[in-house]
mmCIF file of C-alpha atoms and ligand atoms in Angstrom:
data_model
loop_
_atom_site.group_PDB
_atom_site.id
_atom_site.type_symbol
_atom_site.label_atom_id
_atom_site.label_comp_id
_atom_site.label_asym_id
_atom_site.label_seq_id
_atom_site.Cartn_x
_atom_site.Cartn_y
_atom_site.Cartn_z
ATOM 1 C CA MET V 1 -5.433 4.146 59.188
ATOM 2 C CA LYS V 2 -2.089 5.688 58.652
ATOM 3 C CA ILE V 3 1.380 5.309 59.366
ATOM 4 C CA VAL V 4 3.205 8.689 60.055
ATOM 5 C CA LYS V 5 7.251 9.096 60.430
ATOM 6 C CA ILE V 6 8.487 11.988 61.529
ATOM 7 C CA GLY V 7 12.050 12.190 61.142
ATOM 8 C CA GLY V 8 14.682 13.028 62.884
ATOM 9 C CA SER V 9 15.755 15.556 60.970
ATOM 10 C CA VAL V 10 13.020 18.026 60.832
ATOM 11 C CA ILE V 11 12.147 17.384 64.528
ATOM 12 C CA THR V 12 15.819 17.851 65.678
ATOM 13 C CA ASP V 13 19.305 19.335 64.945
ATOM 14 C CA LYS V 14 21.230 16.874 63.080
ATOM 15 C CA GLY V 15 24.051 18.968 62.449
ATOM 16 C CA LYS V 16 24.137 18.902 66.903
ATOM 17 C CA TYR V 17 24.468 16.619 69.299
ATOM 18 C CA ARG V 18 21.533 16.337 71.466
ATOM 19 C CA THR V 19 19.413 19.682 69.746
ATOM 20 C CA PRO V 20 15.661 18.875 69.237
ATOM 21 C CA ARG V 21 14.271 22.088 67.299
ATOM 22 C CA GLU V 22 11.081 22.452 69.505
ATOM 23 C CA GLU V 23 8.549 24.960 67.643
ATOM 24 C CA VAL V 24 9.207 21.885 64.555
ATOM 25 C CA MET V 25 7.737 19.298 67.068
ATOM 26 C CA GLU V 26 5.195 22.890 68.302
ATOM 27 C CA SER V 27 4.045 22.962 64.991
ATOM 28 C CA ILE V 28 3.208 18.977 63.660
ATOM 29 C CA SER V 29 2.386 18.184 67.155
ATOM 30 C CA LYS V 30 -0.461 20.841 67.048
ATOM 31 C CA LEU V 31 -1.002 18.509 63.386
ATOM 32 C CA LEU V 32 -1.670 15.092 64.298
ATOM 33 C CA GLY V 33 -3.445 15.981 68.426
ATOM 34 C CA GLU V 34 -5.830 17.646 65.372
ATOM 35 C CA TYR V 35 -5.552 14.662 63.414
ATOM 36 C CA PRO V 36 -8.640 12.733 63.732
ATOM 37 C CA GLY V 37 -8.264 9.354 62.580
ATOM 38 C CA ARG V 38 -6.728 6.394 63.520
ATOM 39 C CA MET V 39 -2.372 7.198 63.412
ATOM 40 C CA ALA V 40 0.589 5.403 65.080
ATOM 41 C CA LEU V 41 3.079 7.132 65.368
ATOM 42 C CA VAL V 42 7.276 6.988 64.160
ATOM 43 C CA HIS V 43 9.266 9.083 64.843
ATOM 44 C CA GLY V 44 13.417 9.103 63.862
ATOM 45 C CA ALA V 45 16.285 9.919 66.418
ATOM 46 C CA GLY V 46 18.081 12.700 64.626
ATOM 47 C CA SER V 47 20.969 13.808 66.828
ATOM 48 C CA PHE V 48 19.350 12.105 69.093
ATOM 49 C CA GLY V 49 20.926 9.188 68.129
ATOM 50 C CA HIS V 50 23.353 9.363 64.821
ATOM 51 C CA GLU V 51 26.634 10.733 65.581
ATOM 52 C CA LYS V 52 27.117 8.680 69.041
ATOM 53 C CA ALA V 53 25.783 5.058 66.774
ATOM 54 C CA LEU V 54 28.176 6.494 64.231
ATOM 55 C CA GLU V 55 31.246 7.652 67.255
ATOM 56 C CA PHE V 56 31.139 3.958 68.798
ATOM 57 C CA GLY V 57 30.958 2.311 65.756
ATOM 58 C CA LEU V 58 27.508 0.648 66.027
ATOM 59 C CA ASP V 59 26.078 1.228 62.369
ATOM 60 C CA VAL V 60 27.115 -2.279 61.920
ATOM 61 C CA PRO V 61 25.277 -4.526 64.646
ATOM 62 C CA GLY V 62 28.002 -6.190 66.698
ATOM 63 C CA SER V 63 28.229 -7.857 70.328
ATOM 64 C CA ILE V 64 26.505 -6.503 72.943
ATOM 65 C CA SER V 65 30.018 -8.206 74.950
ATOM 66 C CA GLY V 66 31.887 -4.287 75.202
ATOM 67 C CA LYS V 67 29.447 -2.304 73.445
ATOM 68 C CA ALA V 68 26.749 -2.587 76.258
ATOM 69 C CA ALA V 69 27.849 1.466 77.871
ATOM 70 C CA GLU V 70 27.183 2.846 74.202
ATOM 71 C CA ILE V 71 24.016 1.286 73.603
ATOM 72 C CA SER V 72 22.855 2.865 76.932
ATOM 73 C CA VAL V 73 23.836 6.054 75.824
ATOM 74 C CA VAL V 74 22.439 6.082 72.647
ATOM 75 C CA ILE V 75 19.299 3.998 73.705
ATOM 76 C CA ASN V 76 18.882 6.828 77.643
ATOM 77 C CA ASP V 77 19.189 9.368 74.188
ATOM 78 C CA VAL V 78 16.609 8.807 72.178
ATOM 79 C CA MET V 79 14.177 8.404 74.914
ATOM 80 C CA SER V 80 14.900 11.483 76.409
ATOM 81 C CA LEU V 81 14.479 12.723 72.335
ATOM 82 C CA ASN V 82 11.114 10.591 72.674
ATOM 83 C CA SER V 83 10.410 12.456 76.291
ATOM 84 C CA MET V 84 10.461 15.956 74.386
ATOM 85 C CA PHE V 85 8.401 15.011 71.137
ATOM 86 C CA SER V 86 5.620 13.012 73.429
ATOM 87 C CA GLU V 87 5.566 16.567 76.008
ATOM 88 C CA HIS V 88 4.230 18.554 72.780
ATOM 89 C CA LEU V 89 2.288 15.969 70.845
ATOM 90 C CA ILE V 90 0.419 15.704 74.109
ATOM 91 C CA ARG V 91 -0.235 18.718 74.935
ATOM 92 C CA ASN V 92 -1.551 19.386 72.165
ATOM 93 C CA GLY V 93 -4.313 16.441 71.864
ATOM 94 C CA PHE V 94 -2.459 14.055 70.932
ATOM 95 C CA ARG V 95 -3.385 10.739 72.228
ATOM 96 C CA GLY V 96 -0.231 8.602 72.414
ATOM 97 C CA VAL V 97 1.086 5.519 74.539
ATOM 98 C CA SER V 98 5.152 5.393 73.317
ATOM 99 C CA ILE V 99 5.941 1.989 73.144
ATOM 100 C CA PRO V 100 10.287 1.733 72.849
ATOM 101 C CA PRO V 101 11.204 -1.139 70.803
ATOM 102 C CA HIS V 102 13.949 -2.162 72.907
ATOM 103 C CA ALA V 103 11.472 -3.061 74.965
ATOM 104 C CA ILE V 104 9.403 -5.089 72.385
ATOM 105 C CA TYR V 105 11.828 -6.967 70.391
ATOM 106 C CA GLY V 106 13.196 -10.897 72.114
ATOM 107 C CA SER V 107 13.646 -13.979 70.726
ATOM 108 C CA ASN V 108 10.705 -13.953 68.132
ATOM 109 C CA GLY V 109 11.991 -10.937 67.053
ATOM 110 C CA LEU V 110 9.450 -7.607 67.274
ATOM 111 C CA ASP V 111 5.991 -7.907 68.653
ATOM 112 C CA LEU V 112 3.412 -5.518 67.788
ATOM 113 C CA SER V 113 0.586 -7.022 69.940
ATOM 114 C CA PRO V 114 0.838 -3.597 72.352
ATOM 115 C CA VAL V 115 0.417 -1.450 69.302
ATOM 116 C CA THR V 116 -2.856 -3.445 67.837
ATOM 117 C CA TYR V 117 -3.805 -3.524 72.281
ATOM 118 C CA LEU V 118 -3.401 0.264 72.357
ATOM 119 C CA LEU V 119 -4.968 1.364 68.616
ATOM 120 C CA ASN V 120 -7.235 -0.791 69.054
ATOM 121 C CA TYR V 121 -8.650 1.697 72.430
ATOM 122 C CA SER V 122 -8.025 4.367 69.800
ATOM 123 C CA PHE V 123 -5.176 4.942 71.203
ATOM 124 C CA SER V 124 -1.694 6.468 68.825
ATOM 125 C CA PRO V 125 1.053 4.409 69.092
ATOM 126 C CA ILE V 126 4.181 6.126 69.255
ATOM 127 C CA LEU V 127 7.271 3.686 68.006
ATOM 128 C CA PHE V 128 10.999 5.220 67.140
ATOM 129 C CA GLY V 129 14.523 4.064 66.001
ATOM 130 C CA ASP V 130 16.460 2.495 68.737
ATOM 131 C CA ILE V 131 18.580 -0.459 69.055
ATOM 132 C CA ILE V 132 17.065 -3.814 69.495
ATOM 133 C CA MET V 133 19.408 -6.975 70.432
ATOM 134 C CA LYS V 134 19.330 -10.446 70.658
ATOM 135 C CA ASP V 135 21.431 -12.956 71.072
ATOM 136 C CA GLY V 136 24.250 -11.273 72.134
ATOM 137 C CA LYS V 137 23.500 -9.244 69.848
ATOM 138 C CA TYR V 138 22.644 -6.014 68.903
ATOM 139 C CA ARG V 139 22.451 -3.662 65.943
ATOM 140 C CA ILE V 140 20.271 -0.520 64.759
ATOM 141 C CA ILE V 141 16.203 -0.660 64.208
ATOM 142 C CA SER V 142 15.879 2.973 62.447
ATOM 143 C CA GLY V 143 12.277 4.651 61.553
ATOM 144 C CA ASP V 144 11.765 3.737 58.543
ATOM 145 C CA GLU V 145 12.441 0.131 59.214
ATOM 146 C CA LEU V 146 9.803 0.572 61.356
ATOM 147 C CA CYS V 147 7.212 1.833 59.533
ATOM 148 C CA LYS V 148 7.430 -1.648 57.431
ATOM 149 C CA ALA V 149 7.500 -3.746 60.417
ATOM 150 C CA LEU V 150 4.699 -1.701 61.392
ATOM 151 C CA ALA V 151 3.093 -1.890 57.585
ATOM 152 C CA GLU V 152 2.948 -5.333 58.149
ATOM 153 C CA LYS V 153 1.159 -5.382 60.797
ATOM 154 C CA ILE V 154 -1.630 -3.419 60.190
ATOM 155 C CA ARG V 155 -2.190 -3.070 57.228
ATOM 156 C CA PRO V 156 -2.870 1.164 56.435
ATOM 157 C CA ASP V 157 -3.991 2.897 53.591
ATOM 158 C CA GLU V 158 -0.697 4.839 53.699
ATOM 159 C CA VAL V 159 2.520 5.551 55.350
ATOM 160 C CA ILE V 160 3.142 10.443 55.434
ATOM 161 C CA MET V 161 7.657 9.864 56.123
ATOM 162 C CA VAL V 162 7.930 13.523 57.163
ATOM 163 C CA THR V 163 11.574 14.714 55.723
ATOM 164 C CA ASP V 164 13.392 17.468 55.307
ATOM 165 C CA VAL V 165 13.158 17.530 51.787
ATOM 166 C CA ASP V 166 10.788 17.756 49.121
ATOM 167 C CA GLY V 167 10.296 14.076 48.528
ATOM 168 C CA ILE V 168 12.780 11.952 46.789
ATOM 169 C CA TYR V 169 14.957 12.912 44.123
ATOM 170 C CA THR V 170 17.029 12.155 41.686
ATOM 171 C CA SER V 171 19.950 12.556 43.389
ATOM 172 C CA ASP V 172 20.720 14.536 46.906
ATOM 173 C CA PRO V 173 19.378 17.794 46.701
ATOM 174 C CA LYS V 174 21.422 19.526 49.322
ATOM 175 C CA GLU V 175 24.459 17.538 46.526
ATOM 176 C CA PHE V 176 23.608 18.078 43.761
ATOM 177 C CA SER V 177 21.942 21.448 42.369
ATOM 178 C CA ASN V 178 20.885 19.435 39.437
ATOM 179 C CA ALA V 179 18.372 16.488 41.119
ATOM 180 C CA ARG V 180 15.160 16.435 40.305
ATOM 181 C CA LEU V 181 11.598 16.181 42.415
ATOM 182 C CA LEU V 182 10.040 12.586 41.731
ATOM 183 C CA LYS V 183 6.716 12.830 42.056
ATOM 184 C CA LYS V 184 5.438 9.873 41.194
ATOM 185 C CA VAL V 185 7.011 6.483 40.989
ATOM 186 C CA LYS V 186 6.432 2.985 40.828
ATOM 187 C CA ALA V 187 8.179 1.100 43.630
ATOM 188 C CA SER V 188 9.666 -0.997 41.566
ATOM 189 C CA GLU V 189 11.471 2.135 39.030
ATOM 190 C CA LEU V 190 13.334 3.511 42.359
ATOM 191 C CA SER V 191 16.624 3.174 42.973
ATOM 192 C CA LEU V 192 19.083 5.623 44.351
ATOM 193 C CA GLU V 193 22.904 4.538 44.573
ATOM 194 C CA GLY V 194 24.970 5.741 47.332
ATOM 195 C CA LYS V 195 24.656 4.833 51.288
ATOM 196 C CA GLY V 196 23.114 7.309 52.610
ATOM 197 C CA LYS V 197 25.540 10.011 55.696
ATOM 198 C CA ASP V 198 23.846 8.891 58.931
ATOM 199 C CA ALA V 199 23.477 5.229 60.811
ATOM 200 C CA THR V 200 20.049 4.122 59.151
ATOM 201 C CA GLY V 201 21.772 5.138 55.126
ATOM 202 C CA SER V 202 19.458 8.343 54.645
ATOM 203 C CA MET V 203 17.263 8.514 52.090
ATOM 204 C CA MET V 204 19.130 5.140 50.472
ATOM 205 C CA GLY V 205 17.834 3.229 53.558
ATOM 206 C CA LYS V 206 14.520 4.880 53.326
ATOM 207 C CA VAL V 207 13.785 3.751 49.616
ATOM 208 C CA GLU V 208 14.908 0.646 49.954
ATOM 209 C CA ASN V 209 12.692 0.327 53.654
ATOM 210 C CA ILE V 210 9.700 2.197 51.019
ATOM 211 C CA LYS V 211 10.209 -0.875 48.568
ATOM 212 C CA THR V 212 9.229 -3.654 50.688
ATOM 213 C CA MET V 213 5.974 -1.739 52.440
ATOM 214 C CA LEU V 214 4.391 -1.591 49.717
ATOM 215 C CA PRO V 215 2.726 -5.704 49.928
ATOM 216 C CA PHE V 216 1.174 -3.902 52.700
ATOM 217 C CA THR V 217 -0.481 -0.601 51.485
ATOM 218 C CA ASN V 218 -1.339 1.033 48.288
ATOM 219 C CA ARG V 219 1.355 3.601 48.895
ATOM 220 C CA VAL V 220 3.650 6.095 50.260
ATOM 221 C CA LYS V 221 4.048 9.586 50.290
ATOM 222 C CA VAL V 222 7.393 11.717 50.840
ATOM 223 C CA ILE V 223 6.727 14.824 52.122
ATOM 224 C CA ASN V 224 8.705 18.124 53.893
ATOM 225 C CA GLY V 225 8.200 19.049 57.034
ATOM 226 C CA ASN V 226 9.524 22.418 57.766
ATOM 227 C CA TYR V 227 6.317 23.287 55.274
ATOM 228 C CA PRO V 228 3.722 21.434 58.719
ATOM 229 C CA ASP V 229 0.664 23.267 55.787
ATOM 230 C CA ARG V 230 2.405 19.981 53.735
ATOM 231 C CA LEU V 231 1.778 17.226 56.945
ATOM 232 C CA ARG V 232 -1.917 19.137 56.831
ATOM 233 C CA LYS V 233 -2.422 18.324 53.378
ATOM 234 C CA ALA V 234 -1.108 15.470 53.705
ATOM 235 C CA LEU V 235 -3.122 13.581 56.475
ATOM 236 C CA LEU V 236 -6.020 15.005 54.598
ATOM 237 C CA ASP V 237 -5.565 13.420 51.209
ATOM 238 C CA GLU V 238 -4.581 16.827 49.737
ATOM 239 C CA ASP V 239 -3.051 17.719 46.266
ATOM 240 C CA VAL V 240 1.166 18.404 48.410
ATOM 241 C CA ILE V 241 4.584 18.335 47.272
ATOM 242 C CA GLY V 242 6.002 15.759 47.310
ATOM 243 C CA THR V 243 6.627 12.115 46.040
ATOM 244 C CA VAL V 244 4.046 8.881 46.114
ATOM 245 C CA VAL V 245 5.515 6.233 45.590
ATOM 246 C CA PHE V 246 2.934 3.360 45.066
HETATM 247 P P1 ATP I 1 16.134 10.501 60.399
HETATM 248 O O1 ATP I 1 16.794 9.125 59.633
HETATM 249 O O2 ATP I 1 17.015 10.736 61.650
HETATM 250 O O3 ATP I 1 14.927 10.405 60.752
HETATM 251 P P2 ATP I 1 14.865 11.705 58.099
HETATM 252 O O4 ATP I 1 14.162 10.319 57.556
HETATM 253 O O5 ATP I 1 14.097 12.693 58.172
HETATM 254 O O6 ATP I 1 16.066 11.449 58.825
HETATM 255 P P3 ATP I 1 17.519 10.751 56.394
HETATM 256 O O7 ATP I 1 17.670 9.481 56.499
HETATM 257 O O8 ATP I 1 18.662 12.070 57.381
HETATM 258 O O9 ATP I 1 15.910 11.743 56.633
HETATM 259 O O10 ATP I 1 16.838 11.125 54.876
HETATM 260 C C1 ATP I 1 17.249 12.535 54.458
HETATM 261 C C2 ATP I 1 18.320 13.185 53.629
HETATM 262 O O11 ATP I 1 18.432 12.372 52.782
HETATM 263 C C3 ATP I 1 18.173 14.795 52.855
HETATM 264 O O12 ATP I 1 18.204 16.072 53.474
HETATM 265 C C4 ATP I 1 18.982 15.090 52.438
HETATM 266 O O13 ATP I 1 20.263 15.528 52.130
HETATM 267 C C5 ATP I 1 19.239 13.235 51.418
HETATM 268 N N1 ATP I 1 19.181 12.425 50.604
HETATM 269 C C6 ATP I 1 20.122 11.571 49.367
HETATM 270 N N2 ATP I 1 20.170 11.492 48.613
HETATM 271 C C7 ATP I 1 18.762 11.979 48.203
HETATM 272 C C8 ATP I 1 17.552 12.160 47.353
HETATM 273 N N3 ATP I 1 18.395 11.428 46.008
HETATM 274 N N4 ATP I 1 16.242 12.676 47.421
HETATM 275 C C9 ATP I 1 16.464 13.570 47.956
HETATM 276 N N5 ATP I 1 16.711 13.406 49.488
HETATM 277 C C10 ATP I 1 18.046 13.036 49.864
HETATM 278 O O1 IP8 I 2 17.218 8.579 62.698
HETATM 279 C C1 IP8 I 2 17.930 5.573 63.842
HETATM 280 O O2 IP8 I 2 16.497 5.883 63.596
HETATM 281 P P1 IP8 I 2 16.019 6.826 62.303
HETATM 282 C C2 IP8 I 2 18.394 4.810 65.475
HETATM 283 O O3 IP8 I 2 14.512 6.882 61.721
HETATM 284 C C3 IP8 I 2 19.477 5.198 65.852
HETATM 285 O O4 IP8 I 2 17.062 6.418 61.151
HETATM 286 C C4 IP8 I 2 19.356 4.721 67.450
HETATM 287 C C5 IP8 I 2 20.262 5.675 65.241
#
């Protein structure tokens, strides 16, 4: 059993509001459609979530009152992305069924029983970065945090996180030319400084979530989704360029 998270930076153009990258969605969907093993799939929000979340100040958890209109906009946008990506996936033979996280979150937190229910029928549940609400308060839940919650529930062999850089570097490779790719690293030795630029902490947020997943899985791989062959190799447990956290 694997958990695969496809980052919003891969399936959307994160710099342009509500802009999907349909060709990448298609090539990733082909690979996932061909994969015969059991999987829970998660995707990020990219430009369908972060831009408005930051503009509306929703990156800071708070009271729903006065923010309901903005929350509705962002939830509608991430559900649109989910619908677009699911179209590609299902057309390519992926037996996926979407589970919107806001719909399974209640007074006891996330209820992941629909996930195990679908897995038992050989479907792949599809979850995504979203906004959840409880006791009059809202907060963003990232796809990375959902991977942790899923890992705790379904105990996968591994979690594969697909993003738009080759893996975890010593610093942001888009800003620092001397950034070095970490190929294999112990979770306890992993720490990145800074806050990250998007609503959920970009790679810094991912690293914090990866650390919390490790008790529930053997390893977490971080790979670049702009090279679909790397995802194919990662799914087949072949050597691949990227970071393995164990
Ligand atoms: P989303 O959150 O929309 O699902 P994602 O999970 O694909 O997107 P981001 O959260 O945007 O990805 O994180 C990836 C980005 O983190 C990269 O594009 C990179 O610029 C940035 N980054 C910052 N620090 C680092 C680092 N030390 N190593 C690698 N990437 C880093
Ligand atoms: O893209 C963020 O999820 P992520 C969700 O997985 C929203 O970090 C609503 C911004």
